[in-house]
Short mmCIF file of C-alpha atoms in Angstrom, two decimals:
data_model
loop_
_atom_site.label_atom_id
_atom_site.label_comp_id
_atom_site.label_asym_id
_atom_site.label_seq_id
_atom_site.Cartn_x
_atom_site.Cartn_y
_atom_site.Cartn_z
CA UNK S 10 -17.00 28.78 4.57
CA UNK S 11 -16.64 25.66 6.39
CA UNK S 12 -17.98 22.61 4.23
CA UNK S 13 -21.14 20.73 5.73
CA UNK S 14 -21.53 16.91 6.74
CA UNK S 15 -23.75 16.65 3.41
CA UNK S 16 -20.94 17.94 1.64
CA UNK S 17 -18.61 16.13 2.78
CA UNK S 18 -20.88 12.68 1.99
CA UNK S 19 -21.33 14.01 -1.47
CA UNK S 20 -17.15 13.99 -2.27
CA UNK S 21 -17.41 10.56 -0.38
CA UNK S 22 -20.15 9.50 -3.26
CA UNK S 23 -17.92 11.74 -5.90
CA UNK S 24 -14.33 10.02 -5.28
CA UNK S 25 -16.25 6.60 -5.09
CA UNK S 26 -18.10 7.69 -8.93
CA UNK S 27 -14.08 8.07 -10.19
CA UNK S 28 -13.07 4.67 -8.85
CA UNK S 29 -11.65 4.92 -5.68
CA UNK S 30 -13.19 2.04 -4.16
CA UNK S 31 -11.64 2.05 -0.71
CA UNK S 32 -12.47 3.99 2.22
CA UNK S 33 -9.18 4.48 3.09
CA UNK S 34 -7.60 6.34 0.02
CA UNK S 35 -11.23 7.86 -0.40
CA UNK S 36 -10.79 9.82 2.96
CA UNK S 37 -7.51 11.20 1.68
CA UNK S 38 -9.03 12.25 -0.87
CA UNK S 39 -12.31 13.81 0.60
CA UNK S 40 -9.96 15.82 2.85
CA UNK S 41 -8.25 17.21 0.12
CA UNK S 42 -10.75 18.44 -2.16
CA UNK S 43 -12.83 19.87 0.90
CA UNK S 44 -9.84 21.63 2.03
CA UNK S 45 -9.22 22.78 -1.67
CA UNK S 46 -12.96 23.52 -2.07
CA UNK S 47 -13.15 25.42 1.06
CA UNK S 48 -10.16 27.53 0.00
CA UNK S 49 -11.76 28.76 -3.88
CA UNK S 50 -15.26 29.13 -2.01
CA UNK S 51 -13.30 31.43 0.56
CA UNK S 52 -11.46 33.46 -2.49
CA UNK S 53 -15.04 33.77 -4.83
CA UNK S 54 -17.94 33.01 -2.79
CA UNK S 55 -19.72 33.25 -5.89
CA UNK S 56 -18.68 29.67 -6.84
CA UNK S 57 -20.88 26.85 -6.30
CA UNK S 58 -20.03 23.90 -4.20
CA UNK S 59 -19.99 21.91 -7.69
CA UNK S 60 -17.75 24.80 -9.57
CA UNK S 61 -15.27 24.71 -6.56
CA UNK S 62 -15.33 20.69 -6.71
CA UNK S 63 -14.71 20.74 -10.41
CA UNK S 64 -11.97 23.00 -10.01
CA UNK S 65 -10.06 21.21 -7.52
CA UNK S 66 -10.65 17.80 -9.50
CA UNK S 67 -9.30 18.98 -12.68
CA UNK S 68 -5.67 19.97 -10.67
CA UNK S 69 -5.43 15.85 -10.05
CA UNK S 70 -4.68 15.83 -14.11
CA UNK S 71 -6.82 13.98 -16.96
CA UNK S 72 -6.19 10.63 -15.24
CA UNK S 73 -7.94 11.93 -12.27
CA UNK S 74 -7.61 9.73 -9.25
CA UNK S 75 -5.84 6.69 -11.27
CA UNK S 76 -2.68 7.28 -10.19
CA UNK S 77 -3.59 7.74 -6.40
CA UNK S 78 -4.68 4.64 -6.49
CA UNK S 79 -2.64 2.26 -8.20
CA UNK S 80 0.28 3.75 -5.78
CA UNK S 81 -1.62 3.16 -2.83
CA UNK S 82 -2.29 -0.12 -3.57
CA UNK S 83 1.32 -0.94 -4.50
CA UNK S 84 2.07 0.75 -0.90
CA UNK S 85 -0.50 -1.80 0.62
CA UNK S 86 0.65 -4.63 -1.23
CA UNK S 87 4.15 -3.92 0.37
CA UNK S 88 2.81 -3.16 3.49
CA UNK S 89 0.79 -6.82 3.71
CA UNK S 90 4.32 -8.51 2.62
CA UNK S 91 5.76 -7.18 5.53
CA UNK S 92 3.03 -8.65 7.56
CA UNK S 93 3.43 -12.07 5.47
CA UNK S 94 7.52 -12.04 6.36
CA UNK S 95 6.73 -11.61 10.04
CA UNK S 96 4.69 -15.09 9.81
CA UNK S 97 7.07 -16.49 7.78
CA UNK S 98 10.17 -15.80 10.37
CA UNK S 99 7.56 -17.66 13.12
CA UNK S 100 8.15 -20.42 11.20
CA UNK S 101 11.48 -20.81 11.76
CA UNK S 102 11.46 -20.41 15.57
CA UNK S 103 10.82 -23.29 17.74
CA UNK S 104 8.67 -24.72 18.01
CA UNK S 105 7.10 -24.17 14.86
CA UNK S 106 10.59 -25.12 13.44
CA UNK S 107 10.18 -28.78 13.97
CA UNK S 108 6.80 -28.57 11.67
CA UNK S 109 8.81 -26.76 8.91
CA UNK S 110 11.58 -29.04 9.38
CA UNK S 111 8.69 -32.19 9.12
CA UNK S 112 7.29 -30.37 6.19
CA UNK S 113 10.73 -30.46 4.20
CA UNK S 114 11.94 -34.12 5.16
CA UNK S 115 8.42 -35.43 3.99
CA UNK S 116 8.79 -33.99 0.96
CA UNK S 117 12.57 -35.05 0.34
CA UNK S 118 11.16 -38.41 1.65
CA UNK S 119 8.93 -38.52 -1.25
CA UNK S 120 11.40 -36.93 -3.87
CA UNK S 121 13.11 -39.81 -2.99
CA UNK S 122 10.85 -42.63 -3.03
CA UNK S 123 9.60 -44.41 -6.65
CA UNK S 124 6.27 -43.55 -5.96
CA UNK S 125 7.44 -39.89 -6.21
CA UNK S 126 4.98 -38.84 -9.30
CA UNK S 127 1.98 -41.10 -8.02
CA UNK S 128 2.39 -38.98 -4.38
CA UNK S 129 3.25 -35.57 -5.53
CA UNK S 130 0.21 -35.90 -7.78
CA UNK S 131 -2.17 -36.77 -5.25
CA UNK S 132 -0.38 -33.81 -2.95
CA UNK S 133 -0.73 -31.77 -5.73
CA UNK S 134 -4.82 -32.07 -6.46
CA UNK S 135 -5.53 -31.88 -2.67
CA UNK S 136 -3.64 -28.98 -2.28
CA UNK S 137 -5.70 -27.35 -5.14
CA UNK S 138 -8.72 -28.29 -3.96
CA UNK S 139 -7.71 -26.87 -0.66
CA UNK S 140 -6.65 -23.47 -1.75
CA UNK S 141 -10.24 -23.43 -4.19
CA UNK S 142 -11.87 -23.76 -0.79
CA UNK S 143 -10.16 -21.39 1.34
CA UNK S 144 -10.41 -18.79 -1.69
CA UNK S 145 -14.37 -19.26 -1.94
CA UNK S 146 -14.74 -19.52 2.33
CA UNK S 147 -12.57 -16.07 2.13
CA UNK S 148 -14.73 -14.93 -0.76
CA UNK S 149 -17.93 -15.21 1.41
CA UNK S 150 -16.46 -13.69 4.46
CA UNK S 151 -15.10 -10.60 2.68
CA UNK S 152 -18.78 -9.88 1.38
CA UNK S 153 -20.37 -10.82 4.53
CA UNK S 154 -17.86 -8.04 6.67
CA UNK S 155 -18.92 -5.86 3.68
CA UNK S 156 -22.50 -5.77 4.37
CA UNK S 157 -21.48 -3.51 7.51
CA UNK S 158 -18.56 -2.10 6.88
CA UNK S 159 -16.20 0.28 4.82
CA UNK S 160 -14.40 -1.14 2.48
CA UNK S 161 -10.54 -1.21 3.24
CA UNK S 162 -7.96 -1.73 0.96
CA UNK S 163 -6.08 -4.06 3.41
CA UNK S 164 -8.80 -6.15 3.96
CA UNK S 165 -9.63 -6.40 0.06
CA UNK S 166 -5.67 -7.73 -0.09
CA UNK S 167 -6.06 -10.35 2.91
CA UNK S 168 -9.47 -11.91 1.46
CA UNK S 169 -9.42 -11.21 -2.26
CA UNK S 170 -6.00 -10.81 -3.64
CA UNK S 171 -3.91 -13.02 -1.95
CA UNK S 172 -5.56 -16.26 -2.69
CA UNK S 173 -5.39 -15.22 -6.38
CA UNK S 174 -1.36 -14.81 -6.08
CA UNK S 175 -1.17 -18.35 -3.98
CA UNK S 176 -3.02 -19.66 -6.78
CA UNK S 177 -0.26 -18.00 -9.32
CA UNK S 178 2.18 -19.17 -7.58
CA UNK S 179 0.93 -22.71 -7.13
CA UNK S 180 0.64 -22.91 -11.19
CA UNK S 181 4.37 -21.71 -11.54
CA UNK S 182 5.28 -24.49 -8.76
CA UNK S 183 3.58 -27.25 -10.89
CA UNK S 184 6.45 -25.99 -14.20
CA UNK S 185 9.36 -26.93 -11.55
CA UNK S 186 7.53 -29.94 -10.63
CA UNK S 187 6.81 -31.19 -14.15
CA UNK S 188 11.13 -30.82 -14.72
CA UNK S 189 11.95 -31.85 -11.43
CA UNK S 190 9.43 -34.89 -10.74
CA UNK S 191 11.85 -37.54 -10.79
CA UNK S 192 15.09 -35.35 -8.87
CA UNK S 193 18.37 -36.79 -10.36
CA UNK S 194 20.53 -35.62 -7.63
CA UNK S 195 20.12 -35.22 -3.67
CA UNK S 196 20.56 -31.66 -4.50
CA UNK S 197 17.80 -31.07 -6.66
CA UNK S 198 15.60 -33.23 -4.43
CA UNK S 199 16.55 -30.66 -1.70
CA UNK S 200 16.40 -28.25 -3.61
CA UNK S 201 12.14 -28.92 -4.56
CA UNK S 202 11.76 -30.19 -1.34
CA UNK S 203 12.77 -26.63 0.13
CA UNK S 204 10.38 -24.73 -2.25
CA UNK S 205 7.29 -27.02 -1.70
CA UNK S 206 7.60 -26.94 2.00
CA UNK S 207 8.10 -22.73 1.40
CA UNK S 208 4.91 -22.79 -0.59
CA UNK S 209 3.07 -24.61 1.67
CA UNK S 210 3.69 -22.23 4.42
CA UNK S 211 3.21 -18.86 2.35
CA UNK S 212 -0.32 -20.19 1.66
CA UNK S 213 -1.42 -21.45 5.42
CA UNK S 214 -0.09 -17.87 6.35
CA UNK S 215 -2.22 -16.45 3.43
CA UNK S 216 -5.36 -18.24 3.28
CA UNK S 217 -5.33 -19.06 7.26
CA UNK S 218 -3.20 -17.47 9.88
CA UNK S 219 -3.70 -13.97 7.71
CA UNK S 220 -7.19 -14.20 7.46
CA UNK S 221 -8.03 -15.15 10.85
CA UNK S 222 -5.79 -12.23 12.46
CA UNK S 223 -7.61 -9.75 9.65
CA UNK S 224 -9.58 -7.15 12.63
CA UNK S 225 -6.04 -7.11 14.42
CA UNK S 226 -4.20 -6.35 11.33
CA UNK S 227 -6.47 -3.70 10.21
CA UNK S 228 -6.51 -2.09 13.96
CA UNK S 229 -2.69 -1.78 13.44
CA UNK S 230 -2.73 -0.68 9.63
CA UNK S 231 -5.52 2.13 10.38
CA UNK S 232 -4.97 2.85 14.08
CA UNK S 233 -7.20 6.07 14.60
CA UNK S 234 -9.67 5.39 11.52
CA UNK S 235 -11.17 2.18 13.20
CA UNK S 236 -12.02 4.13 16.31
CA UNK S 237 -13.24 7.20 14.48
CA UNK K 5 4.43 23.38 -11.91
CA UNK K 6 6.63 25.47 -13.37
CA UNK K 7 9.20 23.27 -14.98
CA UNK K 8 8.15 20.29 -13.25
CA UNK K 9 10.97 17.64 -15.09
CA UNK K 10 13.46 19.23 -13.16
CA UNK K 11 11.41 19.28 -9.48
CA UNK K 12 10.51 16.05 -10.22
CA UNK K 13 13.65 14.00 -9.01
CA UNK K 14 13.33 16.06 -5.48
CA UNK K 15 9.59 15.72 -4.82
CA UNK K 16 10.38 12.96 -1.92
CA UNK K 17 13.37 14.86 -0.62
CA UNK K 18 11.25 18.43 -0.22
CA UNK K 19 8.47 16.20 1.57
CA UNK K 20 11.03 14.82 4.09
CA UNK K 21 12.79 18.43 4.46
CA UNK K 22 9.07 20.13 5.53
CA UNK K 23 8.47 16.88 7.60
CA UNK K 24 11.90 17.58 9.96
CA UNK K 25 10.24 21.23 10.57
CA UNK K 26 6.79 20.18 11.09
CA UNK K 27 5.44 17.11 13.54
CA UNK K 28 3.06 16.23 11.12
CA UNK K 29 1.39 17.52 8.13
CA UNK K 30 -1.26 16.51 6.13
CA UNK K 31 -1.63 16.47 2.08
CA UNK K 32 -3.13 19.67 1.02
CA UNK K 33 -1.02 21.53 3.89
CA UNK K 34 2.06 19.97 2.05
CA UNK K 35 1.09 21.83 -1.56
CA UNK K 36 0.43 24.97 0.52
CA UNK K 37 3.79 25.00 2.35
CA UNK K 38 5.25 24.72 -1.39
CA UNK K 39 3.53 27.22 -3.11
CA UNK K 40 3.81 29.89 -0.36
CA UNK K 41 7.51 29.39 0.80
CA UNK K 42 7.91 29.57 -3.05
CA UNK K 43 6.42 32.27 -3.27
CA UNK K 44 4.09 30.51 -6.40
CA UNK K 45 6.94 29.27 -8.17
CA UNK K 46 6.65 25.46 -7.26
CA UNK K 47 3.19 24.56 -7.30
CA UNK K 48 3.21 20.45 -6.70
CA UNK K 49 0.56 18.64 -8.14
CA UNK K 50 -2.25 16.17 -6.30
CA UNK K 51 -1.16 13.70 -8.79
CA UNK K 52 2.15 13.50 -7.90
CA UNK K 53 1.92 14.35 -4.40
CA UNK K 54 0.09 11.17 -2.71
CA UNK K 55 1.97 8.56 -4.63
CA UNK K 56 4.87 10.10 -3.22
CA UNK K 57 3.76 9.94 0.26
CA UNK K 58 2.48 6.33 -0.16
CA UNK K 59 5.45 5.65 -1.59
CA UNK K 60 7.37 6.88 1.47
CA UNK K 61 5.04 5.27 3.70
CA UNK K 62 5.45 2.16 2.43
CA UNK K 63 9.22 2.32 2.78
CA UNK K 64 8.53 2.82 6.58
CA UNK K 65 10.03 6.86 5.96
CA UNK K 66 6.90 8.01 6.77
CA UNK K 67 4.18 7.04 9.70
CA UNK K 68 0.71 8.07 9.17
CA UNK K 69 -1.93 9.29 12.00
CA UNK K 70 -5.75 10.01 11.28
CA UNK K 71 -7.60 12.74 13.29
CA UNK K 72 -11.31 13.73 13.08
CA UNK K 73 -11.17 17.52 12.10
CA UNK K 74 -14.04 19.64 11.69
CA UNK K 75 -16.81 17.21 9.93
CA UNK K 76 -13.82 14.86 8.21
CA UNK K 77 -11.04 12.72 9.37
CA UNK K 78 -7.76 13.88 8.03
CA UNK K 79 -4.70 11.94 7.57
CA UNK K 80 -1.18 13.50 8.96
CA UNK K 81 2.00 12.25 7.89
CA UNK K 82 5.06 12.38 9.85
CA UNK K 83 8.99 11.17 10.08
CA UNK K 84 9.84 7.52 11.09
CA UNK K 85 13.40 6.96 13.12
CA UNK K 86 14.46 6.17 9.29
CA UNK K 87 12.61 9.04 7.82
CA UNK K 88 15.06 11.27 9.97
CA UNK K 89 17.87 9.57 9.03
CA UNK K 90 17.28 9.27 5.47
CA UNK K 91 16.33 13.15 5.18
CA UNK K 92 20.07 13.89 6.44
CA UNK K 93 21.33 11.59 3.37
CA UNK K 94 18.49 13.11 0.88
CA UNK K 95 19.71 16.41 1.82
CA UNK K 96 23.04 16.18 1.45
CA UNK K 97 22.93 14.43 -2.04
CA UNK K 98 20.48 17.20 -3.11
CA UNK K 99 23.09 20.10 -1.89
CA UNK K 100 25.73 17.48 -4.19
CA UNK K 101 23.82 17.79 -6.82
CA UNK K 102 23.01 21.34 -6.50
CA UNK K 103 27.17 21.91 -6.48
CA UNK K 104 27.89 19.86 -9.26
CA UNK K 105 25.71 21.47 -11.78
CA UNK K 106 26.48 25.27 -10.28
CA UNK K 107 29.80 23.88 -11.76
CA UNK K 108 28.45 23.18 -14.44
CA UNK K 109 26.49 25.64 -15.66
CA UNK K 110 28.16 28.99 -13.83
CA UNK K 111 31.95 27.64 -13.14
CA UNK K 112 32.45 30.63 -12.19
CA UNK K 113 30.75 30.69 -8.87
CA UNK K 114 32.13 27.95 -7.66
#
């Protein structure tokens, strides 16, 4: 017996009931418990839909889909890197180079200047307040696409996640910055100057460039799902 | 499955070996293969099964394709240009391993 389109919306509303939130890893899984399901039904037709189902849930283990889904979303996580590295190299062509070049002599500039502390600082807060905006703008535009869409894990990691790790990040930056605020030696100075001018392209790429290429990105991550 | 500690360590190399003789496959198909070129003796479970593959996928060893099939979409896995490659080196350092403890345990075979 071949499963029915209300079946198949009921192990969409099951998977979603054992916290698989994404649309993705849920249509994995829908396909394999129908295909399961479809195989006890054909060996006792006496089973229910709901028996069958039960059956075929029980052989993912006592953690259930857990597992599923914290691997998928390390998978994703590494697959979104890869997608972050590829913006990163851009930065280091021409003519983007000259920017990142900019980027790093400003900051040695101010490493080495007296005002160092009184500049950095100031850097510092706007930055923050930059990255609090770009997280709640992302925020709003993640629930707005959700209104009409699936939710994708992808697309969860461009708008949610990542400005949460920039933010991370941002807090471990400020520890180097509190030893390093007055650099000793041109090679600490270059040193700081590197990593700020690194962090401040990771999060343009992450709150920005990302964001903004999100419906191309997900075209390429899910090639026949977006059409289907 | 049947002791499963010892299966364990070769999950992602059987994958990649069923991969090389099929184009693509798709999760459930996978566990099938197993159990009936196995004749029932490996049975591998869901929960081990799709952290494997994502886990392959996400090391580029794997590409993944989705097709609409009967009333669902399904998802198909299938070999990367790595994937091949790294199935040849998977192989070979399972039929290593598969020598070493024949020598091991029945030194007289070998």
């Amino acid at each position: 017996m071949k499963l029915t389109k209300a079946h198949i919306d009921q192990l969409y509303t099951f998977t979603q009931k054992h916290y698989v939130e994404w649309y993705d890893v849920q249509t994995e899984l829908v396909d394999h418990l129908a295909n399961g399901i479809e195989a006890q039904l054909q060996d006792n037709p006496k089973l229910s839909f709901e028996e069958a189902l039960d059956i075929e849930f029980k052989k993912f283990g006592v953690f259930g889909f857990m597992d599923v889904v914290s691997e998928t979303e390390k998978s994703m996580g590494k697959h979104y890197r890869r997608f972050l590295f590829a913006e990163v190299k851009e930065w280091f062509k021409v003519p983007q180079f000259i920017a990142t070049l900019s980027l790093f002599l400003f900051f040695l500039m101010i490493f080495k200047s007296e005002l160092s502390e009184v500049i950095l600082l100031g850097f510092y807060v706007l930055f923050v307040l930059w990255i609090g905006y770009k997280t709640i703008l992302l925020n709003r535009a993640f629930n707005k696409r959700r209104k009409t869409a699936k939710k994708w894990l992808l697309e969860h990691i461009i708008f949610q996640q990542a400005s949460g790790v920039v933010f991370v990040g941002l807090l471990n930056i400020f520890n180097v910055f509190n030893l390093s605020s007055t650099p000793t030696s041109t090679v600490v100075a270059i040193f700081v100057s590197a990593l700020f001018t690194f962090a401040v392209i990771i999060s343009v790429i992450s709150l920005q460039i990302l964001p903004s290429k999100a419906n191309e990105l997900l075209k390429e991550t899910y090639p026949t799902f977006v059409t289907n | 499955m049947s002791n499963s500690k010892l299966y364990k360590g070769s999950l992602n190399t059987i994958i990649l070996k069923l991969l090389t003789e099929h184009d693509k496959m798709y999760g459930y198909e996978i566990t099938q293969k197993v159990k009936s070129i196995t004749k029932g003796e490996l049975n591998i479970t869901e929960g081990a099964l799709y952290p494997a593959l994502h886990k392959l996928e996400a090391e580029g060893l794997l590409d993944v394709e989705v097709a609409k099939v009967d009333n669902r979409l399904r998802k198909y896995y299938k070999l990367t240009e790595n994937g091949t490659k790294e199935t040849i080196n998977k192989l070979s350092e399972l039929a290593d391993y598969i020598k070493t403890m024949q020598s091991l345990v029945n030194p007289k075979l070998v």
